[in-house]
Amino acid sequence: AGRQTRFRELAQAVCSRLCREFPHYSWVGVYLVEGDRLKLWAWDGPEPTQHVEIPLNAGLCGWAASTGQVANVPDVRKDPRYLQCFVSCRSEIVVPIARDGKVYGEIDIDSDRLAAFSADDEQFLKAVCAILAERAAADAEVRAVGGRTT
Ligand code: SME
């Protein structure tokens, strides 16, 4: 039995797989909390984001990481928390990667469709994040930098 895949590699595989398999997931990223900000650890999509670091007090991403709650926004143009990234983005979901009172980070997904994310997406992504949280908690690199106690 080999060593477990590092969190960073797992996060990259998850982003690429989600982006490829779900046409309404236009851009998929994993951010981790490092101190007072989020840092982009993995992503997949048609283009890179300029937001490789996001303060915890900014954007839907900061909101989800600081509250530990899911942000599921059907129309980003109508949400004052939204921090613009891609002009084509219409809806966005951010799901915390959290476990045992600790928020490690989140999955952030942008969609070019309005109201792209259903209750099924939300449930599915929570299950994916539960696996990522388990692996974050077990990863030395993540433990060294990451997480925020709620
Ligand atoms: N829209 C996000 C910023 C990150 S990009 O979507 C990749 C937000 O409101 O936090």
PDB file of C-alpha atoms and ligand atoms in Angstrom:
ATOM      1  CA  ALA A   1       0.000   0.000   0.000  1.00  0.00           C
ATOM      2  CA  GLY A   2       1.413   3.358  -1.057  1.00  0.00           C
ATOM      3  CA  ARG A   3       1.144   6.698   0.574  1.00  0.00           C
ATOM      4  CA  GLN A   4      -2.220   8.433   0.303  1.00  0.00           C
ATOM      5  CA  THR A   5      -2.562  10.934  -2.487  1.00  0.00           C
ATOM      6  CA  ARG A   6      -1.736  14.404  -1.213  1.00  0.00           C
ATOM      7  CA  PHE A   7      -4.667  16.741  -0.648  1.00  0.00           C
ATOM      8  CA  ARG A   8      -3.484  19.085  -3.383  1.00  0.00           C
ATOM      9  CA  GLU A   9      -3.509  16.317  -5.988  1.00  0.00           C
ATOM     10  CA  LEU A  10      -6.886  15.056  -4.837  1.00  0.00           C
ATOM     11  CA  ALA A  11      -8.314  18.590  -5.025  1.00  0.00           C
ATOM     12  CA  GLN A  12      -6.974  18.960  -8.564  1.00  0.00           C
ATOM     13  CA  ALA A  13      -8.500  15.639  -9.636  1.00  0.00           C
ATOM     14  CA  VAL A  14     -11.857  16.640  -8.123  1.00  0.00           C
ATOM     15  CA  CYS A  15     -11.867  20.029  -9.911  1.00  0.00           C
ATOM     16  CA  SER A  16     -11.015  18.478 -13.268  1.00  0.00           C
ATOM     17  CA  ARG A  17     -13.521  15.675 -12.928  1.00  0.00           C
ATOM     18  CA  LEU A  18     -16.392  17.950 -11.854  1.00  0.00           C
ATOM     19  CA  CYS A  19     -15.635  20.402 -14.632  1.00  0.00           C
ATOM     20  CA  ARG A  20     -15.570  17.675 -17.250  1.00  0.00           C
ATOM     21  CA  GLU A  21     -18.595  15.659 -16.128  1.00  0.00           C
ATOM     22  CA  PHE A  22     -21.063  18.440 -15.336  1.00  0.00           C
ATOM     23  CA  PRO A  23     -21.723  20.793 -18.252  1.00  0.00           C
ATOM     24  CA  HIS A  24     -23.352  23.393 -15.991  1.00  0.00           C
ATOM     25  CA  TYR A  25     -20.189  23.601 -13.850  1.00  0.00           C
ATOM     26  CA  SER A  26     -18.288  26.160 -15.952  1.00  0.00           C
ATOM     27  CA  TRP A  27     -15.363  26.732 -13.572  1.00  0.00           C
ATOM     28  CA  VAL A  28     -14.441  24.724 -10.463  1.00  0.00           C
ATOM     29  CA  GLY A  29     -11.920  25.699  -7.795  1.00  0.00           C
ATOM     30  CA  VAL A  30     -10.779  24.598  -4.345  1.00  0.00           C
ATOM     31  CA  TYR A  31      -9.707  27.361  -1.960  1.00  0.00           C
ATOM     32  CA  LEU A  32      -8.161  26.750   1.462  1.00  0.00           C
ATOM     33  CA  VAL A  33      -8.159  29.142   4.414  1.00  0.00           C
ATOM     34  CA  GLU A  34      -4.688  30.374   5.240  1.00  0.00           C
ATOM     35  CA  GLY A  35      -4.741  32.929   8.045  1.00  0.00           C
ATOM     36  CA  ASP A  36      -7.115  35.762   7.134  1.00  0.00           C
ATOM     37  CA  ARG A  37      -7.486  34.763   3.496  1.00  0.00           C
ATOM     38  CA  LEU A  38      -8.420  32.063   1.067  1.00  0.00           C
ATOM     39  CA  LYS A  39      -5.841  30.720  -1.335  1.00  0.00           C
ATOM     40  CA  LEU A  40      -6.561  28.858  -4.553  1.00  0.00           C
ATOM     41  CA  TRP A  41      -5.095  25.329  -4.330  1.00  0.00           C
ATOM     42  CA  ALA A  42      -6.617  23.773  -7.446  1.00  0.00           C
ATOM     43  CA  TRP A  43      -8.928  24.722 -10.296  1.00  0.00           C
ATOM     44  CA  ASP A  44     -10.152  23.708 -13.734  1.00  0.00           C
ATOM     45  CA  GLY A  45     -12.062  25.639 -16.359  1.00  0.00           C
ATOM     46  CA  PRO A  46     -11.630  27.584 -19.583  1.00  0.00           C
ATOM     47  CA  GLU A  47      -9.515  30.343 -18.023  1.00  0.00           C
ATOM     48  CA  PRO A  48      -7.622  31.171 -14.829  1.00  0.00           C
ATOM     49  CA  THR A  49      -9.092  33.495 -12.218  1.00  0.00           C
ATOM     50  CA  GLN A  50      -7.422  36.683 -11.052  1.00  0.00           C
ATOM     51  CA  HIS A  51      -8.710  35.825  -7.563  1.00  0.00           C
ATOM     52  CA  VAL A  52      -5.979  33.458  -6.431  1.00  0.00           C
ATOM     53  CA  GLU A  53      -6.260  35.037  -2.970  1.00  0.00           C
ATOM     54  CA  ILE A  54      -9.486  36.294  -1.402  1.00  0.00           C
ATOM     55  CA  PRO A  55      -9.704  37.961   2.029  1.00  0.00           C
ATOM     56  CA  LEU A  56     -12.152  36.215   4.375  1.00  0.00           C
ATOM     57  CA  ASN A  57     -14.262  39.369   4.438  1.00  0.00           C
ATOM     58  CA  ALA A  58     -14.751  39.497   0.653  1.00  0.00           C
ATOM     59  CA  GLY A  59     -16.975  37.795  -1.865  1.00  0.00           C
ATOM     60  CA  LEU A  60     -19.245  34.794  -1.675  1.00  0.00           C
ATOM     61  CA  CYS A  61     -16.087  32.801  -1.078  1.00  0.00           C
ATOM     62  CA  GLY A  62     -15.189  34.776   2.040  1.00  0.00           C
ATOM     63  CA  TRP A  63     -18.774  34.621   3.269  1.00  0.00           C
ATOM     64  CA  ALA A  64     -18.986  30.819   2.991  1.00  0.00           C
ATOM     65  CA  ALA A  65     -15.610  30.287   4.671  1.00  0.00           C
ATOM     66  CA  SER A  66     -16.381  32.641   7.553  1.00  0.00           C
ATOM     67  CA  THR A  67     -19.901  31.386   8.227  1.00  0.00           C
ATOM     68  CA  GLY A  68     -19.303  27.729   7.401  1.00  0.00           C
ATOM     69  CA  GLN A  69     -22.490  27.818   5.332  1.00  0.00           C
ATOM     70  CA  VAL A  70     -23.313  27.045   1.718  1.00  0.00           C
ATOM     71  CA  ALA A  71     -23.776  30.022  -0.593  1.00  0.00           C
ATOM     72  CA  ASN A  72     -26.054  29.032  -3.481  1.00  0.00           C
ATOM     73  CA  VAL A  73     -26.718  32.148  -5.531  1.00  0.00           C
ATOM     74  CA  PRO A  74     -29.098  31.846  -8.511  1.00  0.00           C
ATOM     75  CA  ASP A  75     -28.247  35.276  -9.955  1.00  0.00           C
ATOM     76  CA  VAL A  76     -24.866  36.707  -8.976  1.00  0.00           C
ATOM     77  CA  ARG A  77     -25.772  40.121 -10.412  1.00  0.00           C
ATOM     78  CA  LYS A  78     -28.375  40.483  -7.661  1.00  0.00           C
ATOM     79  CA  ASP A  79     -26.171  39.478  -4.718  1.00  0.00           C
ATOM     80  CA  PRO A  80     -24.214  42.279  -3.018  1.00  0.00           C
ATOM     81  CA  ARG A  81     -21.688  39.765  -1.590  1.00  0.00           C
ATOM     82  CA  TYR A  82     -20.599  38.720  -5.085  1.00  0.00           C
ATOM     83  CA  LEU A  83     -17.032  39.448  -6.133  1.00  0.00           C
ATOM     84  CA  GLN A  84     -16.905  39.437  -9.915  1.00  0.00           C
ATOM     85  CA  CYS A  85     -14.600  37.027 -11.627  1.00  0.00           C
ATOM     86  CA  PHE A  86     -15.782  35.899 -15.066  1.00  0.00           C
ATOM     87  CA  VAL A  87     -18.106  38.224 -16.983  1.00  0.00           C
ATOM     88  CA  SER A  88     -20.022  35.207 -18.300  1.00  0.00           C
ATOM     89  CA  CYS A  89     -20.853  34.001 -14.773  1.00  0.00           C
ATOM     90  CA  ARG A  90     -24.577  34.021 -13.893  1.00  0.00           C
ATOM     91  CA  SER A  91     -24.836  31.761 -10.838  1.00  0.00           C
ATOM     92  CA  GLU A  92     -22.405  30.426  -8.249  1.00  0.00           C
ATOM     93  CA  ILE A  93     -22.254  27.890  -5.444  1.00  0.00           C
ATOM     94  CA  VAL A  94     -19.697  27.778  -2.644  1.00  0.00           C
ATOM     95  CA  VAL A  95     -19.649  24.761  -0.321  1.00  0.00           C
ATOM     96  CA  PRO A  96     -17.430  24.705   2.781  1.00  0.00           C
ATOM     97  CA  ILE A  97     -14.870  21.957   3.320  1.00  0.00           C
ATOM     98  CA  ALA A  98     -15.336  21.602   7.074  1.00  0.00           C
ATOM     99  CA  ARG A  99     -15.066  18.999   9.806  1.00  0.00           C
ATOM    100  CA  ASP A 100     -15.133  18.921  13.609  1.00  0.00           C
ATOM    101  CA  GLY A 101     -15.638  22.679  13.975  1.00  0.00           C
ATOM    102  CA  LYS A 102     -12.872  23.537  11.562  1.00  0.00           C
ATOM    103  CA  VAL A 103     -13.313  25.148   8.136  1.00  0.00           C
ATOM    104  CA  TYR A 104     -10.423  24.064   5.904  1.00  0.00           C
ATOM    105  CA  GLY A 105     -11.694  25.784   2.795  1.00  0.00           C
ATOM    106  CA  GLU A 106     -14.326  25.359   0.109  1.00  0.00           C
ATOM    107  CA  ILE A 107     -15.297  24.271  -3.354  1.00  0.00           C
ATOM    108  CA  ASP A 108     -16.316  27.228  -5.516  1.00  0.00           C
ATOM    109  CA  ILE A 109     -18.242  26.658  -8.749  1.00  0.00           C
ATOM    110  CA  ASP A 110     -19.244  29.289 -11.306  1.00  0.00           C
ATOM    111  CA  SER A 111     -21.889  28.650 -13.938  1.00  0.00           C
ATOM    112  CA  ASP A 112     -22.693  30.542 -17.103  1.00  0.00           C
ATOM    113  CA  ARG A 113     -26.344  29.513 -16.584  1.00  0.00           C
ATOM    114  CA  LEU A 114     -28.792  31.325 -14.338  1.00  0.00           C
ATOM    115  CA  ALA A 115     -29.854  29.311 -11.280  1.00  0.00           C
ATOM    116  CA  ALA A 116     -27.669  26.378 -12.288  1.00  0.00           C
ATOM    117  CA  PHE A 117     -27.403  24.714  -8.885  1.00  0.00           C
ATOM    118  CA  SER A 118     -30.274  22.580  -7.571  1.00  0.00           C
ATOM    119  CA  ALA A 119     -30.809  20.961  -4.185  1.00  0.00           C
ATOM    120  CA  ASP A 120     -29.302  17.801  -5.743  1.00  0.00           C
ATOM    121  CA  ASP A 121     -26.120  19.664  -6.697  1.00  0.00           C
ATOM    122  CA  GLU A 122     -25.948  21.017  -3.180  1.00  0.00           C
ATOM    123  CA  GLN A 123     -26.320  17.575  -1.597  1.00  0.00           C
ATOM    124  CA  PHE A 124     -23.813  16.007  -3.970  1.00  0.00           C
ATOM    125  CA  LEU A 125     -21.235  18.751  -3.425  1.00  0.00           C
ATOM    126  CA  LYS A 126     -21.649  18.493   0.360  1.00  0.00           C
ATOM    127  CA  ALA A 127     -20.769  14.794   0.076  1.00  0.00           C
ATOM    128  CA  VAL A 128     -17.702  15.616  -2.039  1.00  0.00           C
ATOM    129  CA  CYS A 129     -16.659  18.254   0.511  1.00  0.00           C
ATOM    130  CA  ALA A 130     -17.050  15.774   3.380  1.00  0.00           C
ATOM    131  CA  ILE A 131     -14.489  13.521   1.676  1.00  0.00           C
ATOM    132  CA  LEU A 132     -12.193  16.480   1.011  1.00  0.00           C
ATOM    133  CA  ALA A 133     -12.468  17.546   4.669  1.00  0.00           C
ATOM    134  CA  GLU A 134     -11.498  14.084   5.861  1.00  0.00           C
ATOM    135  CA  ARG A 135      -8.479  14.147   3.599  1.00  0.00           C
ATOM    136  CA  ALA A 136      -7.590  17.739   4.530  1.00  0.00           C
ATOM    137  CA  ALA A 137      -7.557  16.791   8.210  1.00  0.00           C
ATOM    138  CA  ALA A 138      -5.161  13.921   7.456  1.00  0.00           C
ATOM    139  CA  ASP A 139      -2.773  15.906   5.233  1.00  0.00           C
ATOM    140  CA  ALA A 140       0.375  17.322   6.834  1.00  0.00           C
ATOM    141  CA  GLU A 141       0.723  20.169   4.303  1.00  0.00           C
ATOM    142  CA  VAL A 142      -2.856  21.326   4.944  1.00  0.00           C
ATOM    143  CA  ARG A 143      -2.543  21.008   8.711  1.00  0.00           C
ATOM    144  CA  ALA A 144       0.584  23.167   8.603  1.00  0.00           C
ATOM    145  CA  VAL A 145      -1.089  26.110   6.833  1.00  0.00           C
ATOM    146  CA  GLY A 146      -4.743  25.707   6.993  1.00  0.00           C
ATOM    147  CA  GLY A 147      -8.069  26.015   8.472  1.00  0.00           C
ATOM    148  CA  ARG A 148     -10.064  28.198  10.709  1.00  0.00           C
ATOM    149  CA  THR A 149     -11.759  27.145  13.932  1.00  0.00           C
ATOM    150  CA  THR A 150     -15.414  28.120  14.082  1.00  0.00           C
TER     151      THR A 150
HETATM  152  N1  SME B   1     -17.101  35.049  -7.316  1.00  0.00           N
HETATM  153  C1  SME B   1     -16.291  34.726  -6.185  1.00  0.00           C
HETATM  154  C2  SME B   1     -14.835  35.092  -6.443  1.00  0.00           C
HETATM  155  C3  SME B   1     -14.011  33.956  -6.914  1.00  0.00           C
HETATM  156  S1  SME B   1     -14.260  33.548  -8.548  1.00  0.00           S
HETATM  157  O1  SME B   1     -15.689  33.245  -8.809  1.00  0.00           O
HETATM  158  C4  SME B   1     -13.341  32.229  -9.021  1.00  0.00           C
HETATM  159  C5  SME B   1     -16.819  35.386  -4.925  1.00  0.00           C
HETATM  160  O2  SME B   1     -17.821  36.092  -4.975  1.00  0.00           O
HETATM  161  O3  SME B   1     -16.234  35.193  -3.851  1.00  0.00           O
END
